[in-house]
PDB file of C-alpha atoms in Angstrom:
ATOM      1  CA  UNK A1296     -40.349  33.416 -10.239  1.00 67.00           C
ATOM      2  CA  UNK A1297     -39.451  35.882  -7.510  1.00 74.00           C
ATOM      3  CA  UNK A1298     -37.587  33.317  -5.409  1.00 71.00           C
ATOM      4  CA  UNK A1299     -40.554  30.905  -5.324  1.00 75.00           C
ATOM      5  CA  UNK A1300     -39.652  27.202  -5.416  1.00 74.00           C
ATOM      6  CA  UNK A1301     -39.820  25.695  -8.881  1.00 76.00           C
ATOM      7  CA  UNK A1302     -40.923  22.062  -8.898  1.00 79.00           C
ATOM      8  CA  UNK A1303     -38.727  19.603 -10.732  1.00 79.00           C
ATOM      9  CA  UNK A1304     -41.189  17.263 -12.469  1.00 85.00           C
ATOM     10  CA  UNK A1305     -39.952  13.711 -12.723  1.00 88.00           C
ATOM     11  CA  UNK A1306     -42.010  10.945 -14.290  1.00 93.00           C
ATOM     12  CA  UNK A1307     -41.864   7.200 -14.532  1.00 95.00           C
ATOM     13  CA  UNK A1308     -44.017   4.260 -15.533  1.00 96.00           C
ATOM     14  CA  UNK A1309     -44.000   1.047 -13.536  1.00 95.00           C
ATOM     15  CA  UNK A1310     -45.374  -2.463 -13.674  1.00 96.00           C
ATOM     16  CA  UNK A1311     -46.014  -4.715 -10.677  1.00 96.00           C
ATOM     17  CA  UNK A1312     -47.255  -8.262 -10.402  1.00 96.00           C
ATOM     18  CA  UNK A1313     -48.124 -10.306  -7.365  1.00 95.00           C
ATOM     19  CA  UNK A1314     -46.042 -13.442  -6.946  1.00 97.00           C
ATOM     20  CA  UNK A1315     -48.108 -14.649  -3.988  1.00 97.00           C
ATOM     21  CA  UNK A1316     -50.201 -13.145  -1.150  1.00 93.00           C
ATOM     22  CA  UNK A1317     -47.117 -11.664   0.520  1.00 96.00           C
ATOM     23  CA  UNK A1318     -44.762 -10.755  -2.347  1.00 98.00           C
ATOM     24  CA  UNK A1319     -45.050  -8.406  -5.331  1.00 97.00           C
ATOM     25  CA  UNK A1320     -42.342  -7.917  -7.968  1.00 98.00           C
ATOM     26  CA  UNK A1321     -42.038  -4.563  -9.736  1.00 97.00           C
ATOM     27  CA  UNK A1322     -40.021  -2.665 -12.283  1.00 97.00           C
ATOM     28  CA  UNK A1323     -40.081   0.879 -13.624  1.00 97.00           C
ATOM     29  CA  UNK A1324     -38.725   3.086 -16.369  1.00 97.00           C
ATOM     30  CA  UNK A1325     -37.955   6.722 -15.541  1.00 96.00           C
ATOM     31  CA  UNK A1326     -39.378   8.558 -18.529  1.00 96.00           C
ATOM     32  CA  UNK A1327     -37.949  11.989 -17.647  1.00 95.00           C
ATOM     33  CA  UNK A1328     -34.419  10.549 -17.476  1.00 95.00           C
ATOM     34  CA  UNK A1329     -35.038   8.830 -20.807  1.00 96.00           C
ATOM     35  CA  UNK A1330     -35.723  12.228 -22.422  1.00 95.00           C
ATOM     36  CA  UNK A1331     -32.160  13.204 -21.443  1.00 93.00           C
ATOM     37  CA  UNK A1332     -30.550  10.021 -22.773  1.00 95.00           C
ATOM     38  CA  UNK A1333     -30.429   8.061 -19.509  1.00 96.00           C
ATOM     39  CA  UNK A1334     -32.054   4.663 -19.220  1.00 97.00           C
ATOM     40  CA  UNK A1335     -33.006   4.460 -15.545  1.00 97.00           C
ATOM     41  CA  UNK A1336     -35.000   1.726 -13.862  1.00 97.00           C
ATOM     42  CA  UNK A1337     -35.924   0.365 -10.449  1.00 96.00           C
ATOM     43  CA  UNK A1338     -36.334  -3.394 -10.100  1.00 98.00           C
ATOM     44  CA  UNK A1339     -37.393  -4.970  -6.826  1.00 98.00           C
ATOM     45  CA  UNK A1340     -39.922  -6.692  -4.654  1.00 98.00           C
ATOM     46  CA  UNK A1341     -42.314  -5.659  -1.917  1.00 97.00           C
ATOM     47  CA  UNK A1342     -42.517  -8.346   0.761  1.00 98.00           C
ATOM     48  CA  UNK A1343     -45.090  -8.294   3.553  1.00 97.00           C
ATOM     49  CA  UNK A1344     -43.250  -9.154   6.774  1.00 97.00           C
ATOM     50  CA  UNK A1345     -46.223  -8.856   9.110  1.00 97.00           C
ATOM     51  CA  UNK A1346     -49.916  -8.261   8.606  1.00 95.00           C
ATOM     52  CA  UNK A1347     -52.701  -8.115  11.168  1.00 95.00           C
ATOM     53  CA  UNK A1348     -56.370  -8.724  10.279  1.00 92.00           C
ATOM     54  CA  UNK A1349     -57.138  -5.187  11.549  1.00 93.00           C
ATOM     55  CA  UNK A1350     -55.166  -3.800   8.579  1.00 94.00           C
ATOM     56  CA  UNK A1351     -51.816  -2.986  10.202  1.00 97.00           C
ATOM     57  CA  UNK A1352     -48.690  -4.352   8.581  1.00 97.00           C
ATOM     58  CA  UNK A1353     -44.973  -4.024   7.954  1.00 98.00           C
ATOM     59  CA  UNK A1354     -43.288  -4.511   4.576  1.00 98.00           C
ATOM     60  CA  UNK A1355     -39.752  -4.492   3.208  1.00 98.00           C
ATOM     61  CA  UNK A1356     -38.606  -3.494  -0.297  1.00 98.00           C
ATOM     62  CA  UNK A1357     -35.187  -4.566  -1.576  1.00 98.00           C
ATOM     63  CA  UNK A1358     -34.596  -2.680  -4.849  1.00 98.00           C
ATOM     64  CA  UNK A1359     -31.884  -2.249  -7.483  1.00 98.00           C
ATOM     65  CA  UNK A1360     -31.764   1.226  -9.038  1.00 97.00           C
ATOM     66  CA  UNK A1361     -29.913   1.168 -12.357  1.00 97.00           C
ATOM     67  CA  UNK A1362     -28.956   4.047 -14.678  1.00 96.00           C
ATOM     68  CA  UNK A1363     -27.130   3.930 -18.023  1.00 96.00           C
ATOM     69  CA  UNK A1364     -26.107   7.085 -19.898  1.00 95.00           C
ATOM     70  CA  UNK A1365     -26.649   6.342 -23.590  1.00 95.00           C
ATOM     71  CA  UNK A1366     -24.341   9.158 -24.722  1.00 93.00           C
ATOM     72  CA  UNK A1367     -21.238   8.472 -22.666  1.00 90.00           C
ATOM     73  CA  UNK A1368     -21.876   4.855 -21.643  1.00 90.00           C
ATOM     74  CA  UNK A1369     -21.622   5.601 -17.907  1.00 90.00           C
ATOM     75  CA  UNK A1370     -23.406   3.101 -15.678  1.00 92.00           C
ATOM     76  CA  UNK A1371     -24.553   3.309 -12.046  1.00 93.00           C
ATOM     77  CA  UNK A1372     -26.113   0.812  -9.659  1.00 95.00           C
ATOM     78  CA  UNK A1373     -27.626   1.778  -6.308  1.00 95.00           C
ATOM     79  CA  UNK A1374     -29.056  -0.955  -4.090  1.00 98.00           C
ATOM     80  CA  UNK A1375     -31.897   0.274  -1.881  1.00 97.00           C
ATOM     81  CA  UNK A1376     -33.668  -1.148   1.149  1.00 98.00           C
ATOM     82  CA  UNK A1377     -36.961   0.265   2.452  1.00 97.00           C
ATOM     83  CA  UNK A1378     -39.005  -0.606   5.521  1.00 98.00           C
ATOM     84  CA  UNK A1379     -42.604   0.611   5.799  1.00 98.00           C
ATOM     85  CA  UNK A1380     -45.436   0.360   8.289  1.00 98.00           C
ATOM     86  CA  UNK A1381     -48.965   0.676   6.929  1.00 97.00           C
ATOM     87  CA  UNK A1382     -52.548   0.806   8.109  1.00 97.00           C
ATOM     88  CA  UNK A1383     -55.626   0.101   5.987  1.00 95.00           C
ATOM     89  CA  UNK A1384     -58.613   2.281   6.832  1.00 95.00           C
ATOM     90  CA  UNK A1385     -62.271   2.535   5.781  1.00 90.00           C
ATOM     91  CA  UNK A1386     -62.732  -1.024   4.463  1.00 86.00           C
ATOM     92  CA  UNK A1387     -59.340  -0.921   2.718  1.00 87.00           C
ATOM     93  CA  UNK A1388     -60.211   2.184   0.679  1.00 94.00           C
ATOM     94  CA  UNK A1389     -57.411   4.200   2.313  1.00 96.00           C
ATOM     95  CA  UNK A1390     -53.875   3.069   3.007  1.00 96.00           C
ATOM     96  CA  UNK A1391     -51.740   5.212   5.312  1.00 98.00           C
ATOM     97  CA  UNK A1392     -48.027   4.378   5.355  1.00 98.00           C
ATOM     98  CA  UNK A1393     -44.769   5.638   6.790  1.00 98.00           C
ATOM     99  CA  UNK A1394     -41.251   4.350   6.521  1.00 98.00           C
ATOM    100  CA  UNK A1395     -37.630   4.857   5.703  1.00 97.00           C
ATOM    101  CA  UNK A1396     -35.300   3.791   2.953  1.00 97.00           C
ATOM    102  CA  UNK A1397     -31.580   3.748   2.362  1.00 96.00           C
ATOM    103  CA  UNK A1398     -29.792   4.041  -0.969  1.00 94.00           C
ATOM    104  CA  UNK A1399     -26.309   2.554  -0.938  1.00 95.00           C
ATOM    105  CA  UNK A1400     -23.588   4.223  -3.011  1.00 92.00           C
ATOM    106  CA  UNK A1401     -21.173   1.557  -4.236  1.00 92.00           C
ATOM    107  CA  UNK A1402     -18.793   3.848  -6.138  1.00 88.00           C
ATOM    108  CA  UNK A1403     -15.859   5.375  -4.256  1.00 88.00           C
ATOM    109  CA  UNK A1404     -15.754   8.355  -6.663  1.00 84.00           C
ATOM    110  CA  UNK A1405     -18.384  10.902  -7.646  1.00 78.00           C
ATOM    111  CA  UNK A1406     -18.554  12.849 -10.887  1.00 74.00           C
ATOM    112  CA  UNK A1407     -15.257  14.446 -11.994  1.00 77.00           C
ATOM    113  CA  UNK A1408     -13.191  12.021  -9.866  1.00 82.00           C
ATOM    114  CA  UNK A1409     -14.277  13.536  -6.532  1.00 83.00           C
ATOM    115  CA  UNK A1410     -14.191  11.282  -3.460  1.00 86.00           C
ATOM    116  CA  UNK A1411     -17.613   9.918  -2.504  1.00 84.00           C
ATOM    117  CA  UNK A1412     -18.195  11.140   1.067  1.00 84.00           C
ATOM    118  CA  UNK A1413     -21.573   9.433   1.627  1.00 86.00           C
ATOM    119  CA  UNK A1414     -21.958   5.706   1.109  1.00 89.00           C
ATOM    120  CA  UNK A1415     -25.545   5.595   2.434  1.00 92.00           C
ATOM    121  CA  UNK A1416     -28.340   8.066   1.689  1.00 92.00           C
ATOM    122  CA  UNK A1417     -31.245   7.960   4.130  1.00 95.00           C
ATOM    123  CA  UNK A1418     -34.822   8.918   3.279  1.00 95.00           C
ATOM    124  CA  UNK A1419     -38.106   9.075   5.211  1.00 97.00           C
ATOM    125  CA  UNK A1420     -41.544   8.879   3.641  1.00 97.00           C
ATOM    126  CA  UNK A1421     -45.182   9.382   4.633  1.00 98.00           C
ATOM    127  CA  UNK A1422     -48.000   8.637   2.238  1.00 98.00           C
ATOM    128  CA  UNK A1423     -51.689   8.104   1.694  1.00 97.00           C
ATOM    129  CA  UNK A1424     -53.250   5.974  -1.010  1.00 97.00           C
ATOM    130  CA  UNK A1425     -56.928   6.095  -1.981  1.00 97.00           C
ATOM    131  CA  UNK A1426     -57.940   2.788  -3.539  1.00 95.00           C
ATOM    132  CA  UNK A1427     -60.816   2.293  -5.960  1.00 94.00           C
ATOM    133  CA  UNK A1428     -61.758  -0.860  -7.843  1.00 92.00           C
ATOM    134  CA  UNK A1429     -59.531  -0.219 -10.892  1.00 95.00           C
ATOM    135  CA  UNK A1430     -57.517   2.878  -9.908  1.00 96.00           C
ATOM    136  CA  UNK A1431     -55.512   4.051  -6.905  1.00 96.00           C
ATOM    137  CA  UNK A1432     -54.310   7.584  -6.218  1.00 97.00           C
ATOM    138  CA  UNK A1433     -51.246   8.229  -4.066  1.00 97.00           C
ATOM    139  CA  UNK A1434     -49.897  11.319  -2.335  1.00 97.00           C
ATOM    140  CA  UNK A1435     -46.483  10.917  -0.694  1.00 97.00           C
ATOM    141  CA  UNK A1436     -44.054  13.234   1.014  1.00 96.00           C
ATOM    142  CA  UNK A1437     -40.372  12.357   1.249  1.00 95.00           C
ATOM    143  CA  UNK A1438     -37.343  13.789   2.981  1.00 94.00           C
ATOM    144  CA  UNK A1439     -34.450  12.653   0.768  1.00 91.00           C
ATOM    145  CA  UNK A1440     -30.789  12.646   1.754  1.00 89.00           C
ATOM    146  CA  UNK A1441     -31.576  13.408   5.377  1.00 88.00           C
ATOM    147  CA  UNK A1442     -28.831  15.436   7.033  1.00 84.00           C
ATOM    148  CA  UNK A1443     -26.707  15.881   3.892  1.00 84.00           C
ATOM    149  CA  UNK A1444     -25.781  19.460   2.984  1.00 81.00           C
ATOM    150  CA  UNK A1445     -27.327  20.654  -0.284  1.00 75.00           C
ATOM    151  CA  UNK A1446     -25.349  23.854  -0.763  1.00 70.00           C
ATOM    152  CA  UNK A1447     -23.575  24.539  -3.028  1.00 67.00           C
ATOM    153  CA  UNK A1448     -25.243  22.410  -5.673  1.00 67.00           C
ATOM    154  CA  UNK A1449     -26.341  22.590  -9.297  1.00 61.00           C
ATOM    155  CA  UNK A1450     -29.979  22.515  -8.155  1.00 67.00           C
ATOM    156  CA  UNK A1451     -31.226  24.523  -5.165  1.00 70.00           C
ATOM    157  CA  UNK A1452     -33.039  21.789  -3.280  1.00 76.00           C
ATOM    158  CA  UNK A1453     -35.538  22.714  -0.602  1.00 79.00           C
ATOM    159  CA  UNK A1454     -34.598  20.854   2.553  1.00 80.00           C
ATOM    160  CA  UNK A1455     -34.543  21.400   6.276  1.00 83.00           C
ATOM    161  CA  UNK A1456     -31.824  23.888   7.278  1.00 83.00           C
ATOM    162  CA  UNK A1457     -30.157  23.465   3.832  1.00 82.00           C
ATOM    163  CA  UNK A1458     -29.917  19.710   4.319  1.00 85.00           C
ATOM    164  CA  UNK A1459     -31.593  17.011   2.266  1.00 87.00           C
ATOM    165  CA  UNK A1460     -34.458  17.637  -0.123  1.00 87.00           C
ATOM    166  CA  UNK A1461     -38.199  17.581   0.349  1.00 90.00           C
ATOM    167  CA  UNK A1462     -40.258  15.864  -2.320  1.00 91.00           C
ATOM    168  CA  UNK A1463     -43.945  15.504  -3.074  1.00 93.00           C
ATOM    169  CA  UNK A1464     -44.976  12.533  -5.168  1.00 94.00           C
ATOM    170  CA  UNK A1465     -48.267  11.969  -6.954  1.00 95.00           C
ATOM    171  CA  UNK A1466     -49.122   8.502  -8.181  1.00 95.00           C
ATOM    172  CA  UNK A1467     -51.797   6.938 -10.354  1.00 94.00           C
ATOM    173  CA  UNK A1468     -52.155   3.164 -10.449  1.00 93.00           C
ATOM    174  CA  UNK A1469     -54.340   1.132 -12.830  1.00 93.00           C
ATOM    175  CA  UNK A1470     -55.133  -2.470 -11.884  1.00 90.00           C
ATOM    176  CA  UNK A1471     -55.894  -5.103 -14.511  1.00 87.00           C
TER     177      UNK A1471
END
């Protein structure tokens, strides 16, 4: 591809259900990982901490990220905590949000017995969601692993000054 970046398509399906006006529970299955024999899921809640009638709010997302390798039986658990600020615009048809999240690495060793140098992985996100009656469309940009060197690596991630990885996420939501 002449040195052009090659996107790494990742897919997942998720289900969310409101518990009350301030809390939504969700879970997902990462379908791309499943194609490679890894059962990977995210299970968590989105809790509204503050909301103003003008559409501004702050939410928190505690999440458990779980992966199980069906071939070798390896298991991983990464707790995650996200904090987001959001603003509803145009009679709640658009939702602009920004925030940060942290994945916590619980294992002291990486693959091949290497020492785990980073116990917390920081991310920043900025997104826009267009909401219709039954469907919502999301465009999100993320800076993953902020400040962590990405060279050398198996995958050549595109980051800022060879640190972290930039991601673009597209989402489609169907409400029932």
